[in-house]
Amino acid sequence: SQQGEEDPQALSIQEGENATMNCSYKTSINNLQWYRQNSGRGLVHLILIRSNEREKHSGRLRVTLDTSKKSSSLLITASRAADTASYFCATDLYNTGNQFYFGTGTSLTVIP
Amino acid sequence: EAGVVQSPRYKIIEKKQPVAFWCNPISGHNTLYWYRQNLGQGPELLIRYENEEAVDDSQLPKDRFSAERLKGVDSTLKIQPAELGDSAVYLCAGYDRNTGELFFGEGSRLTVL
């Protein structure tokens, strides 16, 4: 079963613009992670944010976490055509021993 | 360092036929996951192993799906018999305890005709 839901389902932007996608989840977590998936490929880890963290940066990526609202957002700044992919949030549920559940994904298209 | 290896990458079978997928995770990744991903959806957990023990198989359709990880390293996921609705990508992932990340293989795309 899907633990999280991403919003929007699809996003199309021009190269150089920022892309923001959101993830909502249902139960308490140890951490939340974001993954990227290029068409026909496996998922690649982007960034991990722990439940006691509120914001984290990695290169052009910025992740926020609001545990009171059970939501997270991923911001990709200065997008490039190569950022075109699907993005998924994954929740490591509290007290389940590394049980990861993925959201429904956001399909990002960056137009050159 | 080699990544997660899955085979076959693609498989086309007729319904009611059996099929098996193989996964070899990164050395040292004792926790292994099998996920199923339908088109346009996120991965759904089928089963999780800690070494050779299946610690959560609640989402595995046990009437037709089986999995094993006999020596706690590579793993096999089997479907017998396959149904049309089993068409999906089957993803294997290993867990890195040091970083908390999952490392995925490229997946095995199954088409059931």
PDB file of C-alpha atoms in Angstrom:
ATOM      1  CA  SER A   1       0.000   0.000   0.000  1.00  0.00           C
ATOM      2  CA  GLN A   2       1.137   3.552  -0.653  1.00  0.00           C
ATOM      3  CA  GLN A   3       2.111   5.438   2.470  1.00  0.00           C
ATOM      4  CA  GLY A   4       2.617   8.810   0.843  1.00  0.00           C
ATOM      5  CA  GLU A   5       1.137  10.939  -1.846  1.00  0.00           C
ATOM      6  CA  GLU A   6       3.013  13.390  -3.992  1.00  0.00           C
ATOM      7  CA  ASP A   7       1.590  16.554  -5.362  1.00  0.00           C
ATOM      8  CA  PRO A   8       1.430  17.520  -8.164  1.00  0.00           C
ATOM      9  CA  GLN A   9       1.241  14.275 -10.131  1.00  0.00           C
ATOM     10  CA  ALA A  10       2.908  16.000 -13.075  1.00  0.00           C
ATOM     11  CA  LEU A  11       4.870  19.222 -13.431  1.00  0.00           C
ATOM     12  CA  SER A  12       6.215  20.886 -16.561  1.00  0.00           C
ATOM     13  CA  ILE A  13       8.593  23.851 -16.322  1.00  0.00           C
ATOM     14  CA  GLN A  14      11.126  25.742 -18.397  1.00  0.00           C
ATOM     15  CA  GLU A  15      14.830  25.185 -17.912  1.00  0.00           C
ATOM     16  CA  GLY A  16      16.191  27.533 -15.274  1.00  0.00           C
ATOM     17  CA  GLU A  17      12.949  27.664 -13.278  1.00  0.00           C
ATOM     18  CA  ASN A  18      12.526  26.137  -9.856  1.00  0.00           C
ATOM     19  CA  ALA A  19      10.480  22.975  -9.328  1.00  0.00           C
ATOM     20  CA  THR A  20       8.628  22.240  -6.108  1.00  0.00           C
ATOM     21  CA  MET A  21       6.946  18.966  -5.292  1.00  0.00           C
ATOM     22  CA  ASN A  22       5.207  17.962  -2.107  1.00  0.00           C
ATOM     23  CA  CYS A  23       4.742  14.742  -0.196  1.00  0.00           C
ATOM     24  CA  SER A  24       2.188  13.938   2.468  1.00  0.00           C
ATOM     25  CA  TYR A  25       2.295  10.832   4.624  1.00  0.00           C
ATOM     26  CA  LYS A  26       0.090   9.170   7.178  1.00  0.00           C
ATOM     27  CA  THR A  27       1.989   7.913  10.221  1.00  0.00           C
ATOM     28  CA  SER A  28       5.035   8.763  12.335  1.00  0.00           C
ATOM     29  CA  ILE A  29       8.400   8.385  10.680  1.00  0.00           C
ATOM     30  CA  ASN A  30      12.069   7.963  11.505  1.00  0.00           C
ATOM     31  CA  ASN A  31      13.094   9.749   8.347  1.00  0.00           C
ATOM     32  CA  LEU A  32      11.852  10.723   4.912  1.00  0.00           C
ATOM     33  CA  GLN A  33      13.832  10.300   1.738  1.00  0.00           C
ATOM     34  CA  TRP A  34      13.495  11.508  -1.818  1.00  0.00           C
ATOM     35  CA  TYR A  35      14.368   9.363  -4.807  1.00  0.00           C
ATOM     36  CA  ARG A  36      14.600  10.038  -8.507  1.00  0.00           C
ATOM     37  CA  GLN A  37      13.733   7.623 -11.298  1.00  0.00           C
ATOM     38  CA  ASN A  38      14.623   8.126 -14.922  1.00  0.00           C
ATOM     39  CA  SER A  39      12.370   6.385 -17.409  1.00  0.00           C
ATOM     40  CA  GLY A  40      12.983   2.639 -17.464  1.00  0.00           C
ATOM     41  CA  ARG A  41      15.593   2.765 -14.716  1.00  0.00           C
ATOM     42  CA  GLY A  42      15.824   2.015 -11.022  1.00  0.00           C
ATOM     43  CA  LEU A  43      15.416   4.580  -8.268  1.00  0.00           C
ATOM     44  CA  VAL A  44      18.353   6.683  -7.132  1.00  0.00           C
ATOM     45  CA  HIS A  45      18.604   8.212  -3.672  1.00  0.00           C
ATOM     46  CA  LEU A  46      18.703  12.009  -3.565  1.00  0.00           C
ATOM     47  CA  ILE A  47      18.448  13.168   0.028  1.00  0.00           C
ATOM     48  CA  LEU A  48      17.414  12.004   3.499  1.00  0.00           C
ATOM     49  CA  ILE A  49      15.885  14.167   6.215  1.00  0.00           C
ATOM     50  CA  ARG A  50      15.431  12.857   9.751  1.00  0.00           C
ATOM     51  CA  SER A  51      12.305  13.402  11.790  1.00  0.00           C
ATOM     52  CA  ASN A  52      14.094  15.885  14.066  1.00  0.00           C
ATOM     53  CA  GLU A  53      15.301  17.998  11.141  1.00  0.00           C
ATOM     54  CA  ARG A  54      13.280  20.727   9.466  1.00  0.00           C
ATOM     55  CA  GLU A  55      15.371  21.586   6.415  1.00  0.00           C
ATOM     56  CA  LYS A  56      18.231  20.099   4.494  1.00  0.00           C
ATOM     57  CA  HIS A  57      20.236  21.131   1.434  1.00  0.00           C
ATOM     58  CA  SER A  58      22.253  19.200  -1.099  1.00  0.00           C
ATOM     59  CA  GLY A  59      23.520  21.066  -4.142  1.00  0.00           C
ATOM     60  CA  ARG A  60      20.458  22.379  -5.989  1.00  0.00           C
ATOM     61  CA  LEU A  61      18.104  20.385  -3.759  1.00  0.00           C
ATOM     62  CA  ARG A  62      16.317  21.735  -0.712  1.00  0.00           C
ATOM     63  CA  VAL A  63      14.079  19.517   1.387  1.00  0.00           C
ATOM     64  CA  THR A  64      11.788  20.607   4.197  1.00  0.00           C
ATOM     65  CA  LEU A  65       9.923  18.449   6.675  1.00  0.00           C
ATOM     66  CA  ASP A  66       6.922  19.395   8.807  1.00  0.00           C
ATOM     67  CA  THR A  67       6.131  16.486  11.094  1.00  0.00           C
ATOM     68  CA  SER A  68       3.117  18.261  12.593  1.00  0.00           C
ATOM     69  CA  LYS A  69       1.514  18.371   9.155  1.00  0.00           C
ATOM     70  CA  LYS A  70       3.069  15.076   8.060  1.00  0.00           C
ATOM     71  CA  SER A  71       4.397  16.668   4.919  1.00  0.00           C
ATOM     72  CA  SER A  72       7.631  17.334   3.077  1.00  0.00           C
ATOM     73  CA  SER A  73       8.630  19.345   0.060  1.00  0.00           C
ATOM     74  CA  LEU A  74      11.452  18.995  -2.436  1.00  0.00           C
ATOM     75  CA  LEU A  75      12.703  22.086  -4.228  1.00  0.00           C
ATOM     76  CA  ILE A  76      14.978  21.800  -7.234  1.00  0.00           C
ATOM     77  CA  THR A  77      16.500  25.166  -8.079  1.00  0.00           C
ATOM     78  CA  ALA A  78      17.705  26.299 -11.505  1.00  0.00           C
ATOM     79  CA  SER A  79      16.299  23.191 -13.179  1.00  0.00           C
ATOM     80  CA  ARG A  80      17.997  21.539 -16.138  1.00  0.00           C
ATOM     81  CA  ALA A  81      16.653  19.322 -18.898  1.00  0.00           C
ATOM     82  CA  ALA A  82      18.563  16.458 -17.277  1.00  0.00           C
ATOM     83  CA  ASP A  83      16.338  16.818 -14.179  1.00  0.00           C
ATOM     84  CA  THR A  84      13.443  15.375 -16.194  1.00  0.00           C
ATOM     85  CA  ALA A  85      12.417  12.276 -14.231  1.00  0.00           C
ATOM     86  CA  SER A  86       9.904  10.996 -11.697  1.00  0.00           C
ATOM     87  CA  TYR A  87      10.476  11.906  -8.077  1.00  0.00           C
ATOM     88  CA  PHE A  88       9.268   9.822  -5.140  1.00  0.00           C
ATOM     89  CA  CYS A  89       9.230  10.351  -1.420  1.00  0.00           C
ATOM     90  CA  ALA A  90       9.826   7.347   0.797  1.00  0.00           C
ATOM     91  CA  THR A  91       8.994   7.146   4.466  1.00  0.00           C
ATOM     92  CA  ASP A  92      10.902   5.033   6.960  1.00  0.00           C
ATOM     93  CA  LEU A  93       8.067   4.327   9.344  1.00  0.00           C
ATOM     94  CA  TYR A  94       8.616   4.706  13.073  1.00  0.00           C
ATOM     95  CA  ASN A  95       9.081   1.449  14.945  1.00  0.00           C
ATOM     96  CA  THR A  96       9.011  -0.783  11.871  1.00  0.00           C
ATOM     97  CA  GLY A  97      12.715  -1.449  11.528  1.00  0.00           C
ATOM     98  CA  ASN A  98      13.631   0.067   8.160  1.00  0.00           C
ATOM     99  CA  GLN A  99      10.296  -0.496   6.440  1.00  0.00           C
ATOM    100  CA  PHE A 100      10.135   1.926   3.516  1.00  0.00           C
ATOM    101  CA  TYR A 101       6.940   2.973   1.772  1.00  0.00           C
ATOM    102  CA  PHE A 102       6.891   5.072  -1.352  1.00  0.00           C
ATOM    103  CA  GLY A 103       4.515   7.739  -2.538  1.00  0.00           C
ATOM    104  CA  THR A 104       2.788   7.950  -5.883  1.00  0.00           C
ATOM    105  CA  GLY A 105       5.420  10.164  -7.473  1.00  0.00           C
ATOM    106  CA  THR A 106       5.677  13.454  -9.326  1.00  0.00           C
ATOM    107  CA  SER A 107       6.612  13.365 -12.994  1.00  0.00           C
ATOM    108  CA  LEU A 108       8.806  16.378 -13.760  1.00  0.00           C
ATOM    109  CA  THR A 109       9.455  17.579 -17.293  1.00  0.00           C
ATOM    110  CA  VAL A 110      12.014  20.338 -17.792  1.00  0.00           C
ATOM    111  CA  ILE A 111      11.724  21.947 -21.204  1.00  0.00           C
ATOM    112  CA  PRO A 112      15.018  23.152 -22.710  1.00  0.00           C
TER     113      PRO A 112
ATOM    114  CA  GLU B   1      31.943  -1.365  -6.403  1.00  0.00           C
ATOM    115  CA  ALA B   2      29.240  -3.248  -8.286  1.00  0.00           C
ATOM    116  CA  GLY B   3      25.682  -2.047  -7.847  1.00  0.00           C
ATOM    117  CA  VAL B   4      22.540  -4.090  -7.333  1.00  0.00           C
ATOM    118  CA  VAL B   5      22.243  -6.648 -10.122  1.00  0.00           C
ATOM    119  CA  GLN B   6      18.871  -7.875 -11.309  1.00  0.00           C
ATOM    120  CA  SER B   7      18.003 -10.309 -14.048  1.00  0.00           C
ATOM    121  CA  PRO B   8      16.364 -10.652 -16.415  1.00  0.00           C
ATOM    122  CA  ARG B   9      15.806  -7.024 -17.382  1.00  0.00           C
ATOM    123  CA  TYR B  10      12.825  -7.927 -19.529  1.00  0.00           C
ATOM    124  CA  LYS B  11      10.551 -10.958 -19.615  1.00  0.00           C
ATOM    125  CA  ILE B  12       7.498 -11.645 -21.732  1.00  0.00           C
ATOM    126  CA  ILE B  13       5.415 -14.698 -20.896  1.00  0.00           C
ATOM    127  CA  GLU B  14       1.980 -16.100 -21.531  1.00  0.00           C
ATOM    128  CA  LYS B  15      -0.480 -16.099 -18.628  1.00  0.00           C
ATOM    129  CA  LYS B  16      -0.362 -19.169 -16.402  1.00  0.00           C
ATOM    130  CA  GLN B  17       3.363 -19.599 -17.092  1.00  0.00           C
ATOM    131  CA  PRO B  18       5.917 -19.385 -14.258  1.00  0.00           C
ATOM    132  CA  VAL B  19       8.576 -16.691 -14.029  1.00  0.00           C
ATOM    133  CA  ALA B  20      11.489 -16.006 -11.710  1.00  0.00           C
ATOM    134  CA  PHE B  21      13.527 -12.894 -10.998  1.00  0.00           C
ATOM    135  CA  TRP B  22      16.952 -12.814  -9.435  1.00  0.00           C
ATOM    136  CA  CYS B  23      18.659 -10.108  -7.404  1.00  0.00           C
ATOM    137  CA  ASN B  24      22.177  -9.753  -6.051  1.00  0.00           C
ATOM    138  CA  PRO B  25      22.470  -6.754  -3.701  1.00  0.00           C
ATOM    139  CA  ILE B  26      25.588  -4.808  -2.854  1.00  0.00           C
ATOM    140  CA  SER B  27      27.908  -6.739  -0.561  1.00  0.00           C
ATOM    141  CA  GLY B  28      27.156  -6.021   3.081  1.00  0.00           C
ATOM    142  CA  HIS B  29      23.555  -4.911   2.517  1.00  0.00           C
ATOM    143  CA  ASN B  30      21.920  -7.453   4.774  1.00  0.00           C
ATOM    144  CA  THR B  31      18.420  -6.023   4.401  1.00  0.00           C
ATOM    145  CA  LEU B  32      16.868  -6.721   1.021  1.00  0.00           C
ATOM    146  CA  TYR B  33      13.524  -5.581  -0.394  1.00  0.00           C
ATOM    147  CA  TRP B  34      11.397  -6.626  -3.338  1.00  0.00           C
ATOM    148  CA  TYR B  35       9.042  -3.978  -4.683  1.00  0.00           C
ATOM    149  CA  ARG B  36       6.508  -4.053  -7.504  1.00  0.00           C
ATOM    150  CA  GLN B  37       5.977  -0.925  -9.547  1.00  0.00           C
ATOM    151  CA  ASN B  38       2.991  -0.550 -11.846  1.00  0.00           C
ATOM    152  CA  LEU B  39       3.101   1.945 -14.678  1.00  0.00           C
ATOM    153  CA  GLY B  40       2.835   5.499 -13.409  1.00  0.00           C
ATOM    154  CA  GLN B  41       2.829   4.431  -9.767  1.00  0.00           C
ATOM    155  CA  GLY B  42       5.288   4.316  -6.919  1.00  0.00           C
ATOM    156  CA  PRO B  43       6.979   1.092  -5.803  1.00  0.00           C
ATOM    157  CA  GLU B  44       4.872  -1.137  -3.546  1.00  0.00           C
ATOM    158  CA  LEU B  45       6.634  -3.296  -0.998  1.00  0.00           C
ATOM    159  CA  LEU B  46       6.233  -7.042  -1.498  1.00  0.00           C
ATOM    160  CA  ILE B  47       8.704  -8.510   0.975  1.00  0.00           C
ATOM    161  CA  ARG B  48      11.627  -7.527   3.176  1.00  0.00           C
ATOM    162  CA  TYR B  49      14.475  -9.779   4.261  1.00  0.00           C
ATOM    163  CA  GLU B  50      16.886  -9.383   7.144  1.00  0.00           C
ATOM    164  CA  ASN B  51      19.680 -11.711   6.051  1.00  0.00           C
ATOM    165  CA  GLU B  52      17.864 -14.942   5.155  1.00  0.00           C
ATOM    166  CA  GLU B  53      14.755 -14.249   7.222  1.00  0.00           C
ATOM    167  CA  ALA B  54      11.617 -12.766   5.674  1.00  0.00           C
ATOM    168  CA  VAL B  55      10.571 -10.218   8.319  1.00  0.00           C
ATOM    169  CA  ASP B  56       7.613  -8.740   6.445  1.00  0.00           C
ATOM    170  CA  ASP B  57       5.814 -10.533   3.647  1.00  0.00           C
ATOM    171  CA  SER B  58       2.342  -9.248   4.442  1.00  0.00           C
ATOM    172  CA  GLN B  59       1.962  -7.663   0.991  1.00  0.00           C
ATOM    173  CA  LEU B  60       3.153 -10.716  -0.923  1.00  0.00           C
ATOM    174  CA  PRO B  61       0.277 -12.534  -2.703  1.00  0.00           C
ATOM    175  CA  LYS B  62       1.190 -15.909  -1.294  1.00  0.00           C
ATOM    176  CA  ASP B  63      -1.113 -17.940  -3.483  1.00  0.00           C
ATOM    177  CA  ARG B  64       1.118 -17.363  -6.483  1.00  0.00           C
ATOM    178  CA  PHE B  65       4.196 -15.454  -5.295  1.00  0.00           C
ATOM    179  CA  SER B  66       7.143 -16.881  -3.420  1.00  0.00           C
ATOM    180  CA  ALA B  67      10.571 -15.577  -2.534  1.00  0.00           C
ATOM    181  CA  GLU B  68      13.726 -16.935  -1.027  1.00  0.00           C
ATOM    182  CA  ARG B  69      17.092 -15.716   0.163  1.00  0.00           C
ATOM    183  CA  LEU B  70      18.705 -18.939   1.265  1.00  0.00           C
ATOM    184  CA  LYS B  71      22.203 -17.756   2.153  1.00  0.00           C
ATOM    185  CA  GLY B  72      21.281 -14.200   3.050  1.00  0.00           C
ATOM    186  CA  VAL B  73      22.893 -12.762  -0.069  1.00  0.00           C
ATOM    187  CA  ASP B  74      21.127 -13.091  -3.426  1.00  0.00           C
ATOM    188  CA  SER B  75      17.387 -13.541  -3.663  1.00  0.00           C
ATOM    189  CA  THR B  76      14.811 -14.970  -6.051  1.00  0.00           C
ATOM    190  CA  LEU B  77      11.212 -13.877  -6.518  1.00  0.00           C
ATOM    191  CA  LYS B  78       8.919 -16.337  -8.267  1.00  0.00           C
ATOM    192  CA  ILE B  79       5.420 -16.077  -9.699  1.00  0.00           C
ATOM    193  CA  GLN B  80       3.531 -19.248 -10.543  1.00  0.00           C
ATOM    194  CA  PRO B  81       1.222 -19.063 -12.353  1.00  0.00           C
ATOM    195  CA  ALA B  82       1.448 -15.538 -13.739  1.00  0.00           C
ATOM    196  CA  GLU B  83      -1.699 -13.514 -14.373  1.00  0.00           C
ATOM    197  CA  LEU B  84      -2.286 -10.557 -16.665  1.00  0.00           C
ATOM    198  CA  GLY B  85      -2.353  -8.211 -13.677  1.00  0.00           C
ATOM    199  CA  ASP B  86       1.182  -9.199 -12.712  1.00  0.00           C
ATOM    200  CA  SER B  87       2.610  -7.134 -15.566  1.00  0.00           C
ATOM    201  CA  ALA B  88       4.841  -4.611 -13.794  1.00  0.00           C
ATOM    202  CA  VAL B  89       8.444  -3.797 -12.989  1.00  0.00           C
ATOM    203  CA  TYR B  90       9.887  -5.815 -10.109  1.00  0.00           C
ATOM    204  CA  LEU B  91      12.519  -3.859  -8.231  1.00  0.00           C
ATOM    205  CA  CYS B  92      15.069  -5.144  -5.767  1.00  0.00           C
ATOM    206  CA  ALA B  93      16.801  -2.888  -3.248  1.00  0.00           C
ATOM    207  CA  GLY B  94      19.386  -3.251  -0.526  1.00  0.00           C
ATOM    208  CA  TYR B  95      19.673  -1.121   2.593  1.00  0.00           C
ATOM    209  CA  ASP B  96      22.863   0.646   3.647  1.00  0.00           C
ATOM    210  CA  ARG B  97      22.858   0.820   7.463  1.00  0.00           C
ATOM    211  CA  ASN B  98      25.550   3.482   7.490  1.00  0.00           C
ATOM    212  CA  THR B  99      23.694   6.023   5.380  1.00  0.00           C
ATOM    213  CA  GLY B 100      20.082   4.841   5.720  1.00  0.00           C
ATOM    214  CA  GLU B 101      19.707   4.763   1.943  1.00  0.00           C
ATOM    215  CA  LEU B 102      18.170   2.194  -0.339  1.00  0.00           C
ATOM    216  CA  PHE B 103      20.156   1.089  -3.358  1.00  0.00           C
ATOM    217  CA  PHE B 104      17.996  -0.158  -6.221  1.00  0.00           C
ATOM    218  CA  GLY B 105      18.655  -2.390  -9.162  1.00  0.00           C
ATOM    219  CA  GLU B 106      17.462  -1.466 -12.648  1.00  0.00           C
ATOM    220  CA  GLY B 107      14.406  -3.693 -12.261  1.00  0.00           C
ATOM    221  CA  SER B 108      12.885  -6.608 -14.157  1.00  0.00           C
ATOM    222  CA  ARG B 109      10.045  -5.616 -16.452  1.00  0.00           C
ATOM    223  CA  LEU B 110       7.435  -8.369 -16.750  1.00  0.00           C
ATOM    224  CA  THR B 111       4.823  -8.469 -19.485  1.00  0.00           C
ATOM    225  CA  VAL B 112       2.148 -11.141 -19.192  1.00  0.00           C
ATOM    226  CA  LEU B 113       0.184 -11.796 -22.404  1.00  0.00           C
TER     227      LEU B 113
END
